[in-house]
Amino acid sequence: MSYSHAQEVKSEKKDSIKVEALDPVILSATRTPRQLSSLPLPVTLISKRQIKQTGTVRLNEILSEQTGLIMVPDESGFSGIQIQGIAADYVMVMIDGVPLVGRSAGNFDLSRLAVGNIKQIEVVKGPSSALYGSEALGGVINIITQAPKTEDPTGNASFRVGSFSQLDANFNIDQKFEKLGYGLFINRFSSEGYDLTPETVGQTVSPFENYTVNGRLYYNFNDNLKLFSSTRYYFQTQENGFESQDDFFEGDSEETEWNTHLRLNHNWTDNLRFEYEFYFTNYRATESSESPVTNNVLFNSDFNQYLIRPEVRSIYRFDDSGTLTGGFGYQYNELDRTFFDSRVNFNSQYVYAQWDVNLIDDLNMIVGARFDNHSEYSNQLSPKLALRYDISENFALKGSVGYGFKAPDFRQLYFDFTNSAVGYTVLGYNVAIDKLTELQDAGQIIDVVVPLAQFDDPLKAESSVGINIGAAFKNEKLTTEINLFRNDFKNLIDTQIIARKTNGQNVFSYRNFDEVYFTGIELDATYMWNDNLRISGGYQLLYAYDKTQLDRIDNNEIFTIDDSGRTVLVERSDYFGLVNRSRHTANLKVFYNLPKIKTDFNLRLIYRSKYGLFDTNGNIILDTFDNSFVDGFVTANLAATKQFGKHFDLQFGANNLLDYTDTNIPNINGIQLFTRLDYNF
């Protein structure tokens, strides 16, 4: 940022592309530093100060309090983030601009990310494949770690204890010399777990402990050549125990993650910078469970994924016509997993370009595109256009349209799994014909219910076109934004029955068929009552529908059983929409500071309206007559922090203050009290 910032300081003309030190700076939306207040894209910024005030210790906790972001668990128990109704499978999670891997069932487990050394969290909503490719179809979450700033060591050590024997310990230090800088972060997090269903054997969340170590190195060879290096290690162990088919099973699981990131920034001229980057990450999870009485093994699985990605970027700043960003790279992704016949891999090459320019004084435009050449599906071109017009100093209009895609994952292509307890089989698209033939030769198939010719063509990448249109207002006290969004998906990948087995169960595989859309409105507002009182709130209205099911309803093809037991036609007003989507979500946050006694308080209320979990009456859709709905609820989080002297902070808090629980929501336990002591140096 140094060369561009120097150029901006020299210029006397106000330019919305410029980076001013007093205004929060966003990197993820454009891959170049931009003022948050100048962006034409919908972006949420979570600052280090906000994280510390709330007392949150894991990434999932702080994200769940933001407008339009909902935590949703998958069948593995991991909770992923839903953005504008779009599932977690389609949201890319990054640290310092590079992606993380490890999605055994679709969701990325955000709870494995500690927040103790985070400078800020950036959430870009809507398709971002024009810059980031696959998995950025629904948006991007980028965690920016803290860089050293002073010659004296700065950092903190903290210890937090909470309900369910939850313990969190942090140590964070960074220091900057003339040429060399470093940062070190260590975290230990553990809990005895909790149980929402004491009438059954086993806990909802079993006891666990994990460790995170992150070391970062910064070296300036000279003013024009700078090196950044980061290595992160994560390790978790967790016990498990549960009952299945009148037998008790117990076991454990382990997760290990390595990330290594190297980046060399080279300023060729005052206007031209190159960034050379290399990234490697490995995620491994092993899990086993067996009966101590019968010695029956229920499962024994291994998940081992690698990602290697070199990339070269260039940023050229024209004197009068904006900034041109371009890059190219190579990505190699490999997975060795139980239920795969062999180790499988993808590789892809990509190139992208983006032009960020002020067409006139008050009109900013960002236009860009990315081309991906992938080994397992057809090539993808992902364009994007965004505009922002400043009508006045306080009021602006903005809009964006972009194309996003998600490549078929390893599971959808190569899975070979048979449930030993129930007897059904799930086959990946690329192995379906061969595995089905093996089952037929073994006499396990009664009939094949789909034409096998449908597997002749490759499984297509899922894609969407996303539109965001909004307005922003800002003065000394009030900041508010409104955003209307629409995301249309096609070639959505889902399971289908391809054959029936002699044991009465089915064989499933995958195919492209669904077309769905997500549309709604988001509103965010922050009011500075005075220097010590800040009030903010947000609201999202969401409609999420399957177009195929809407057509079936219009054609009078879907029936249901009403409350009196009669068979009736389903009307549009009866169709609730896609599962796990609430029509209304909202939040209200109050931050109050008492400077005379060096104490601050904050209260955060999070509301989610009712939503359905699955179809219960067998007509495929979620309608108002189904009985799998979770009623709307409010959670309340409270924290108070008192500063002692120059170095110590003592914090008390209560998460889920209203003690809300529901057995259908395993990621929300009862009230959690905590206290935390920080030593800042």
XYZ file of C-alpha atoms in Angstrom:
681
model
C 0.000 0.000 0.000
C 2.948 2.332 0.550
C 3.566 3.393 -3.058
C -0.104 4.034 -3.826
C -0.641 5.868 -0.554
C 2.270 8.178 -1.337
C 0.769 8.985 -4.724
C -2.591 9.720 -3.126
C -1.144 12.098 -0.561
C 0.456 14.122 -3.353
C -2.865 14.624 -5.095
C -5.009 17.555 -3.935
C -8.142 16.462 -5.760
C -10.578 14.358 -3.751
C -10.810 10.851 -5.204
C -13.003 8.097 -3.820
C -10.379 5.493 -4.750
C -7.839 7.070 -2.365
C -7.009 5.525 0.991
C -7.340 7.890 3.935
C -5.867 6.785 7.231
C -8.957 7.780 9.251
C -11.392 5.719 7.184
C -11.492 1.897 7.446
C -9.704 0.235 4.541
C -11.001 -2.883 2.773
C -8.770 -5.240 0.745
C -11.027 -8.184 -0.180
C -13.552 -6.424 -2.416
C -11.027 -5.255 -5.033
C -7.659 -6.817 -3.980
C -6.378 -3.258 -3.564
C -6.802 -0.891 -0.575
C -10.144 0.938 -0.768
C -12.064 3.040 1.708
C -15.036 1.174 3.084
C -17.179 4.268 2.564
C -16.233 4.494 -1.132
C -16.988 0.940 -2.260
C -19.757 0.167 -4.755
C -20.121 -3.381 -3.358
C -22.001 -4.659 -0.272
C -19.298 -5.230 2.353
C -19.374 -5.822 6.120
C -16.327 -4.834 8.180
C -15.764 -6.179 11.697
C -12.976 -4.361 13.516
C -10.549 -5.608 16.146
C -12.133 -3.228 18.642
C -15.589 -4.704 18.055
C -14.267 -8.238 18.495
C -12.605 -7.325 21.783
C -15.605 -5.425 23.151
C -17.966 -8.345 22.564
C -15.649 -10.885 24.175
C -16.018 -13.404 21.349
C -13.186 -15.913 20.928
C -14.080 -17.843 17.726
C -14.936 -16.632 14.243
C -18.413 -18.198 14.145
C -19.459 -16.239 17.260
C -18.744 -12.765 15.884
C -20.069 -13.501 12.383
C -23.414 -14.734 13.714
C -24.116 -11.222 15.064
C -23.903 -9.507 11.659
C -26.780 -8.577 9.348
C -27.592 -11.215 6.730
C -25.144 -13.784 8.175
C -26.689 -16.924 9.673
C -24.906 -19.901 11.239
C -26.338 -23.196 9.911
C -25.096 -26.681 10.967
C -24.670 -29.482 8.408
C -24.934 -33.246 8.925
C -21.377 -33.328 10.308
C -22.355 -30.925 13.102
C -20.130 -28.145 11.748
C -21.770 -24.717 11.534
C -21.178 -22.804 8.298
C -22.129 -19.258 7.390
C -25.118 -18.461 5.197
C -24.884 -15.136 3.292
C -28.037 -13.580 1.805
C -29.623 -17.034 2.071
C -26.816 -18.701 0.086
C -25.477 -21.833 1.786
C -22.015 -22.076 3.345
C -20.829 -24.427 0.570
C -20.700 -21.386 -1.721
C -18.801 -19.003 0.579
C -15.004 -18.800 0.396
C -13.161 -18.461 3.726
C -9.676 -16.902 3.610
C -6.847 -15.725 5.860
C -4.820 -12.791 4.516
C -6.252 -13.339 1.033
C -5.618 -17.096 0.651
C -8.308 -19.804 0.938
C -8.724 -22.450 3.623
C -9.760 -26.051 2.894
C -11.396 -28.876 4.834
C -15.112 -29.285 4.074
C -15.943 -32.909 4.812
C -19.717 -32.388 4.459
C -19.922 -28.990 2.723
C -19.612 -26.475 5.547
C -16.319 -24.953 6.594
C -16.076 -25.212 10.395
C -15.624 -21.562 11.397
C -15.218 -22.462 15.071
C -11.705 -23.718 14.368
C -10.563 -20.125 13.763
C -9.488 -18.077 16.796
C -9.850 -14.279 16.627
C -7.120 -13.213 19.062
C -4.714 -11.827 16.429
C -7.212 -10.456 13.925
C -6.969 -6.866 12.737
C -10.340 -7.008 10.974
C -12.778 -9.356 9.255
C -14.079 -8.459 5.804
C -17.264 -9.991 4.392
C -18.009 -9.359 0.707
C -21.598 -10.291 -0.144
C -22.630 -11.609 -3.536
C -20.719 -13.373 -6.353
C -16.962 -12.772 -6.113
C -15.737 -15.349 -8.632
C -14.417 -12.535 -10.865
C -11.522 -12.263 -8.397
C -11.521 -15.508 -6.420
C -12.972 -18.238 -8.661
C -14.829 -21.312 -7.399
C -16.431 -21.325 -3.924
C -16.779 -17.511 -3.996
C -20.174 -17.811 -5.677
C -22.046 -16.501 -2.638
C -19.397 -14.262 -1.140
C -16.027 -14.073 0.601
C -14.948 -13.941 4.250
C -11.377 -12.675 4.586
C -9.570 -12.590 7.931
C -6.831 -9.963 8.059
C -4.198 -10.614 10.739
C -2.493 -7.874 12.719
C 0.815 -6.516 11.322
C 3.535 -5.059 13.612
C 3.665 -1.268 13.872
C 6.190 -0.203 16.538
C 9.775 -0.930 17.579
C 8.615 -1.799 21.075
C 6.978 -5.210 21.511
C 3.207 -4.898 21.643
C 0.562 -7.503 22.267
C -1.461 -9.106 24.982
C -1.958 -12.202 27.067
C -5.454 -13.221 28.091
C -7.287 -15.969 29.907
C -11.032 -16.589 29.746
C -13.100 -19.089 31.729
C -16.750 -19.796 31.027
C -19.675 -22.156 31.430
C -19.319 -25.808 30.369
C -15.708 -25.641 31.655
C -14.790 -23.566 28.628
C -11.225 -22.239 28.766
C -9.563 -19.899 26.279
C -5.961 -18.700 26.620
C -4.199 -16.320 24.210
C -0.722 -14.942 23.790
C -0.074 -12.431 21.020
C 3.059 -10.368 20.360
C 4.394 -8.349 17.428
C 7.331 -6.012 16.880
C 8.765 -3.999 14.016
C 12.423 -3.063 13.528
C 13.956 -1.030 10.701
C 13.758 -3.886 8.191
C 12.395 -6.834 10.135
C 9.025 -7.391 11.758
C 7.454 -10.420 13.359
C 4.233 -11.587 14.954
C 3.447 -14.630 17.079
C 0.026 -15.825 18.185
C -0.718 -18.840 20.396
C -4.180 -19.984 21.455
C -5.560 -22.862 23.486
C -9.319 -23.464 23.576
C -11.190 -26.287 25.329
C -14.591 -27.256 26.681
C -16.271 -30.154 28.449
C -19.087 -29.838 25.910
C -22.812 -29.747 26.612
C -25.900 -31.889 26.179
C -29.283 -30.627 24.888
C -30.855 -34.112 25.014
C -30.026 -35.688 28.395
C -32.594 -38.425 27.770
C -30.311 -39.951 25.106
C -26.813 -41.423 25.447
C -23.971 -39.091 24.495
C -23.563 -35.315 24.407
C -24.721 -32.806 21.800
C -21.155 -31.434 21.721
C -18.483 -33.732 23.132
C -15.443 -32.553 25.137
C -12.628 -31.120 23.033
C -9.421 -29.128 23.155
C -7.566 -27.370 20.365
C -4.422 -25.335 19.781
C -3.548 -22.649 17.236
C -0.046 -21.308 16.580
C 0.516 -18.596 13.968
C 3.928 -17.071 13.241
C 4.367 -14.174 10.800
C 7.550 -12.617 9.455
C 7.937 -9.298 7.617
C 11.187 -8.216 5.979
C 11.834 -5.067 3.955
C 14.834 -5.560 1.692
C 14.425 -1.909 0.684
C 11.585 0.556 0.069
C 10.565 -1.298 -3.078
C 10.946 -4.961 -2.115
C 9.086 -6.428 0.874
C 8.527 -10.002 2.054
C 5.629 -11.416 4.061
C 5.668 -14.953 5.432
C 3.090 -16.719 7.583
C 2.768 -20.239 8.984
C -0.287 -21.409 10.910
C -0.823 -24.718 12.718
C -4.090 -25.960 14.208
C -4.713 -29.179 16.149
C -7.873 -30.468 17.832
C -8.862 -33.647 19.645
C -12.449 -34.493 20.557
C -14.134 -37.424 22.262
C -17.430 -38.882 21.068
C -20.000 -41.271 22.441
C -23.541 -42.092 21.300
C -26.124 -44.834 20.973
C -27.068 -46.498 17.667
C -29.344 -49.510 17.139
C -29.331 -50.406 20.861
C -25.542 -50.442 20.994
C -23.277 -47.823 22.589
C -20.354 -46.525 20.559
C -17.420 -44.395 21.630
C -14.294 -43.064 19.982
C -12.451 -39.881 19.162
C -11.513 -37.555 16.344
C -8.458 -35.495 15.461
C -8.077 -32.482 13.177
C -4.769 -31.072 11.959
C -4.241 -28.072 9.703
C -1.123 -26.453 8.230
C -1.023 -23.192 6.247
C 2.138 -21.715 4.738
C 1.935 -18.387 2.920
C 4.748 -16.447 1.189
C 4.279 -13.104 -0.588
C 6.887 -10.812 -2.138
C 5.769 -7.257 -2.970
C 7.900 -5.509 -5.584
C 7.375 -1.845 -6.510
C 8.825 -1.575 -10.019
C 7.944 2.102 -10.327
C 5.855 4.619 -8.400
C 2.826 3.392 -10.371
C 3.514 -0.327 -10.853
C 3.653 -3.056 -8.218
C 3.990 -6.828 -8.601
C 3.061 -9.401 -5.943
C 4.523 -12.916 -6.134
C 2.703 -15.370 -3.917
C 3.008 -19.025 -2.949
C 0.520 -20.821 -0.717
C 0.286 -24.359 0.641
C -2.303 -25.775 3.019
C -3.129 -29.238 4.341
C -6.165 -30.272 6.390
C -6.538 -33.734 7.864
C -9.329 -35.216 9.987
C -9.507 -38.752 11.359
C -12.492 -40.184 13.200
C -13.312 -43.600 14.620
C -16.047 -45.125 16.731
C -16.644 -48.665 17.996
C -18.614 -50.490 20.646
C -16.586 -51.340 23.783
C -19.028 -54.198 24.456
C -19.449 -55.905 21.060
C -16.294 -54.493 19.405
C -18.444 -53.521 16.397
C -16.805 -50.732 14.378
C -19.408 -48.141 13.350
C -17.019 -46.041 11.283
C -13.337 -45.376 10.774
C -12.723 -42.485 8.411
C -9.844 -40.366 7.204
C -9.958 -37.039 5.317
C -6.674 -35.630 3.988
C -6.719 -32.599 1.650
C -3.887 -30.550 0.111
C -3.981 -27.272 -1.785
C -0.999 -25.688 -3.573
C -1.390 -22.299 -5.242
C 1.267 -20.021 -6.764
C -0.017 -16.686 -8.090
C 1.412 -13.515 -9.630
C -0.463 -10.200 -9.430
C 0.243 -6.755 -10.801
C -1.309 -3.435 -9.856
C -0.812 -0.456 -12.137
C -2.065 2.979 -11.142
C -2.702 5.327 -14.055
C -2.215 8.999 -13.373
C -5.730 9.944 -14.454
C -7.619 6.744 -15.233
C -7.746 4.562 -12.145
C -6.066 1.316 -11.194
C -5.633 -1.828 -13.275
C -5.206 -5.088 -11.344
C -4.371 -8.354 -13.052
C -3.106 -11.766 -12.134
C -2.638 -15.366 -13.102
C -2.067 -18.539 -11.141
C -2.185 -22.290 -10.862
C -4.083 -24.363 -8.313
C -3.578 -28.023 -7.415
C -6.100 -29.635 -5.068
C -5.773 -33.231 -3.833
C -7.911 -35.337 -1.502
C -7.317 -38.774 -0.030
C -10.467 -39.878 1.764
C -12.132 -42.987 3.085
C -15.010 -43.870 0.722
C -12.846 -42.957 -2.298
C -11.227 -45.769 -4.290
C -8.008 -43.813 -4.597
C -6.430 -40.426 -4.053
C -8.077 -37.874 -6.396
C -6.976 -34.448 -7.575
C -8.019 -31.357 -9.507
C -5.853 -28.783 -11.173
C -6.731 -25.461 -12.739
C -5.149 -22.414 -14.314
C -6.699 -18.981 -14.092
C -6.215 -15.377 -15.167
C -8.124 -12.285 -14.089
C -8.155 -8.534 -14.605
C -9.963 -5.626 -12.981
C -10.166 -1.911 -13.769
C -11.073 0.437 -10.910
C -11.677 3.954 -12.230
C -13.512 7.217 -11.600
C -15.307 7.884 -14.889
C -16.154 11.363 -13.632
C -15.491 13.045 -10.303
C -18.408 11.392 -8.495
C -18.841 8.174 -10.461
C -16.662 5.176 -9.632
C -16.697 1.995 -11.732
C -15.144 -1.419 -11.126
C -15.218 -3.831 -14.046
C -13.425 -7.153 -14.136
C -13.435 -10.765 -15.223
C -11.696 -14.042 -14.496
C -11.163 -17.108 -16.690
C -10.728 -20.544 -15.065
C -9.501 -23.625 -16.936
C -10.325 -26.655 -14.764
C -9.417 -30.312 -15.241
C -12.858 -31.684 -14.275
C -15.500 -29.352 -15.734
C -16.006 -26.892 -18.559
C -14.083 -23.630 -18.477
C -15.642 -20.647 -16.705
C -15.640 -16.923 -17.485
C -16.746 -14.832 -14.493
C -17.412 -11.138 -15.215
C -18.423 -8.431 -12.741
C -19.467 -4.770 -12.916
C -19.988 -2.358 -10.012
C -20.867 1.351 -9.971
C -21.099 3.999 -7.261
C -22.391 7.526 -7.759
C -21.905 10.124 -5.019
C -24.938 12.379 -5.324
C -23.628 14.550 -2.496
C -20.995 14.410 0.200
C -23.400 12.429 2.403
C -25.490 10.365 -0.035
C -24.527 7.791 -2.662
C -26.147 5.202 -4.909
C -24.410 1.953 -5.754
C -25.025 -1.245 -7.654
C -23.242 -4.354 -8.865
C -23.879 -7.384 -11.029
C -21.638 -10.415 -11.113
C -21.380 -14.014 -12.199
C -20.293 -16.671 -9.743
C -19.591 -20.383 -10.033
C -18.728 -23.386 -7.887
C -16.930 -26.397 -9.294
C -18.247 -29.875 -8.440
C -16.389 -31.006 -5.339
C -14.537 -34.262 -4.729
C -17.474 -35.793 -2.871
C -19.926 -35.121 -5.702
C -17.576 -36.709 -8.230
C -15.853 -39.618 -6.444
C -17.872 -40.632 -3.378
C -18.404 -44.382 -2.846
C -20.268 -44.795 0.424
C -22.664 -47.434 1.736
C -24.330 -46.900 5.083
C -23.720 -50.142 6.952
C -26.582 -49.611 9.388
C -29.342 -48.598 6.945
C -28.002 -50.003 3.672
C -28.300 -47.129 1.201
C -25.444 -46.217 -1.179
C -24.181 -42.836 -2.426
C -21.993 -42.715 -5.548
C -20.072 -39.805 -7.022
C -20.960 -38.747 -10.551
C -17.666 -39.824 -12.145
C -17.700 -43.317 -10.586
C -21.465 -43.976 -10.669
C -21.564 -46.237 -13.749
C -18.597 -48.416 -12.748
C -19.795 -48.813 -9.150
C -23.364 -49.480 -10.228
C -22.101 -52.216 -12.560
C -20.239 -53.806 -9.624
C -23.419 -53.781 -7.529
C -25.370 -55.330 -10.419
C -22.746 -58.075 -10.865
C -23.030 -58.794 -7.130
C -26.805 -59.216 -7.440
C -27.624 -56.190 -5.216
C -29.690 -54.178 -7.749
C -33.385 -54.731 -8.585
C -33.634 -52.055 -11.279
C -31.978 -48.897 -12.589
C -34.457 -46.004 -12.613
C -32.595 -43.421 -14.747
C -31.038 -43.586 -18.224
C -27.310 -44.092 -17.680
C -26.615 -41.990 -20.777
C -27.073 -38.934 -18.559
C -23.615 -39.683 -17.104
C -21.956 -39.322 -20.539
C -21.551 -35.552 -20.174
C -19.459 -34.056 -17.349
C -21.198 -32.680 -14.289
C -21.493 -28.922 -14.797
C -20.319 -26.237 -12.420
C -23.060 -24.538 -10.426
C -23.430 -20.890 -11.328
C -25.324 -17.766 -10.352
C -25.922 -14.208 -11.437
C -26.095 -11.823 -8.494
C -27.427 -8.281 -8.465
C -27.066 -5.794 -5.596
C -28.584 -2.302 -5.735
C -28.395 0.063 -2.802
C -27.909 3.479 -1.282
C -25.721 4.820 1.513
C -26.105 7.870 3.751
C -23.541 9.202 6.181
C -23.161 12.291 8.346
C -21.444 13.030 11.653
C -23.892 10.931 13.685
C -25.733 8.552 11.357
C -24.460 5.938 8.920
C -27.028 3.856 7.096
C -27.121 1.548 4.078
C -29.903 -0.221 2.248
C -29.278 -3.000 -0.242
C -31.645 -4.950 -2.485
C -30.258 -8.263 -3.711
C -31.176 -11.035 -6.119
C -29.137 -14.197 -6.789
C -30.310 -16.654 -9.463
C -28.709 -20.116 -9.404
C -28.721 -22.709 -12.140
C -27.186 -26.162 -12.574
C -27.486 -26.625 -8.836
C -26.070 -30.028 -7.880
C -28.240 -32.300 -5.769
C -28.761 -36.011 -5.150
C -31.074 -38.237 -7.168
C -32.106 -41.902 -6.917
C -30.494 -43.872 -9.762
C -31.280 -47.465 -8.711
C -33.113 -49.630 -6.182
C -31.338 -52.286 -4.134
C -32.527 -55.758 -3.189
C -32.447 -54.753 0.518
C -35.208 -52.186 -0.117
C -32.836 -49.198 -0.044
C -31.762 -46.845 -2.850
C -28.595 -45.955 -4.716
C -28.083 -42.193 -4.941
C -25.847 -40.101 -7.175
C -25.641 -36.453 -8.232
C -26.887 -34.416 -11.181
C -27.531 -30.840 -12.300
C -31.181 -29.892 -12.215
C -32.341 -27.336 -9.672
C -32.789 -23.637 -10.383
C -33.291 -21.526 -7.273
C -33.223 -17.866 -6.399
C -32.609 -15.738 -3.333
C -33.946 -12.209 -3.164
C -34.551 -9.671 -0.448
C -33.477 -6.480 1.209
C -30.887 -5.596 3.857
C -30.777 -2.509 6.049
C -27.901 -1.459 8.322
C -27.742 1.675 10.472
C -25.383 3.053 13.127
C -26.152 6.124 15.218
C -23.540 7.880 17.348
C -25.692 9.377 20.096
C -22.582 11.003 21.533
C -18.911 10.162 21.932
C -19.773 7.422 24.434
C -22.978 5.852 23.109
C -23.250 3.971 19.827
C -26.421 2.212 18.678
C -26.563 0.017 15.592
C -29.092 -2.289 14.028
C -29.685 -4.422 10.985
C -32.541 -6.237 9.248
C -32.792 -8.716 6.392
C -35.912 -9.798 4.498
C -35.281 -12.982 2.485
C -37.223 -15.038 -0.049
C -35.595 -18.282 -1.203
C -37.451 -20.480 -3.696
C -36.936 -23.392 -6.059
C -38.190 -22.318 -9.516
C -39.021 -25.893 -10.500
C -41.316 -26.284 -7.498
C -42.980 -22.946 -8.199
C -43.770 -24.176 -11.715
C -45.199 -27.414 -10.286
C -47.407 -25.422 -7.914
C -48.650 -23.227 -10.784
C -49.438 -26.395 -12.764
C -51.444 -27.844 -9.842
C -49.037 -30.786 -9.466
C -48.294 -30.628 -5.720
C -50.667 -31.793 -2.986
C -50.512 -31.896 0.794
C -52.534 -32.957 3.812
C -54.163 -30.094 5.693
C -54.815 -29.929 9.440
C -58.140 -31.737 9.080
C -56.584 -34.647 7.173
C -57.893 -33.673 3.731
C -55.765 -33.797 0.584
C -55.531 -30.284 -0.874
C -53.616 -28.526 -3.633
C -50.575 -26.541 -2.523
C -50.832 -22.866 -3.450
C -48.002 -20.366 -3.724
C -48.977 -18.902 -0.358
C -48.442 -22.372 1.195
C -44.894 -22.740 -0.165
C -42.514 -21.599 2.575
C -39.366 -21.794 0.481
C -36.006 -23.504 0.902
C -35.093 -25.209 4.154
C -33.020 -23.472 6.829
C -33.972 -19.999 5.547
C -35.726 -17.480 7.793
C -37.911 -14.834 6.233
C -36.778 -12.215 8.762
C -33.541 -11.732 10.673
C -32.488 -8.691 12.682
C -30.004 -7.421 15.229
C -29.770 -4.519 17.670
C -26.508 -3.544 19.370
C -25.826 -0.927 22.040
C -22.271 0.072 23.033
C -21.866 2.447 25.988
C -18.618 3.797 27.412
C -18.027 5.405 30.819
C -14.602 7.051 30.405
C -14.413 8.367 33.970
C -14.349 4.854 35.385
C -12.723 3.273 32.309
C -15.621 0.890 31.751
C -17.706 -0.017 28.732
C -20.866 -2.069 28.283
C -22.467 -3.650 25.250
C -25.701 -5.522 24.606
C -26.411 -7.407 21.348
C -29.827 -8.829 20.478
C -30.087 -11.258 17.549
C -33.464 -12.287 16.096
C -34.256 -15.077 13.647
C -37.811 -15.814 12.501
C -39.160 -19.334 12.044
C -37.702 -21.698 9.463
C -38.212 -25.297 8.338
C -35.711 -28.135 8.565
C -37.092 -30.667 6.048
C -40.209 -31.884 4.221
C -42.349 -34.122 6.445
C -45.426 -34.849 4.303
C -43.635 -36.382 1.323
C -44.457 -33.808 -1.371
C -40.780 -32.756 -1.786
C -41.320 -29.087 -0.882
C -41.396 -27.268 2.460
C -44.964 -26.022 2.906
C -46.875 -24.496 5.802
C -48.419 -27.894 6.638
C -45.045 -29.514 7.419
C -44.202 -29.994 11.092
C -40.424 -29.487 11.020
C -40.492 -25.746 11.717
C -38.308 -24.092 14.341
C -40.114 -21.149 15.931
C -38.587 -17.699 15.790
C -36.279 -16.806 18.664
C -34.081 -14.068 20.144
C -30.643 -14.504 21.635
C -29.056 -11.823 23.802
C -25.339 -11.349 24.467
C -23.964 -8.990 27.116
C -20.421 -7.926 28.015
C -18.839 -5.370 30.344
C -15.141 -4.446 30.421
C -13.278 -2.522 33.131
C -9.754 -1.174 32.583
C -7.304 -1.225 35.503
C -4.286 1.011 35.099
C -2.587 1.012 31.702
C -2.276 -2.701 31.133
C -5.142 -4.749 32.561
C -8.706 -5.302 31.352
C -11.250 -7.376 33.244
C -14.330 -8.497 31.306
C -17.550 -10.169 32.408
C -20.160 -11.439 29.998
C -23.159 -13.621 29.319
C -23.859 -15.142 25.916
C -27.379 -16.417 25.218
C -28.527 -14.403 28.226
C -32.168 -15.478 27.697
C -31.065 -19.151 27.992
C -32.635 -20.182 24.683
C -32.155 -23.797 23.584
C -33.681 -26.061 20.944
C -32.624 -29.637 20.223
C -32.928 -28.833 16.502
C -30.166 -26.204 16.836
C -27.040 -27.949 18.165
C -24.850 -24.855 17.781
C -26.881 -22.890 20.382
C -26.472 -24.110 23.961
C -27.854 -22.614 27.185
C -26.686 -19.453 28.878
C -22.915 -19.133 28.903
C -21.316 -16.954 31.566
C -17.681 -15.978 31.231
C -14.978 -13.802 32.699
C -11.764 -12.749 31.001
C -8.548 -11.091 32.123
C -6.314 -9.313 29.599
C -2.788 -8.023 30.061
C -1.902 -5.561 27.297
C 1.663 -4.457 26.667
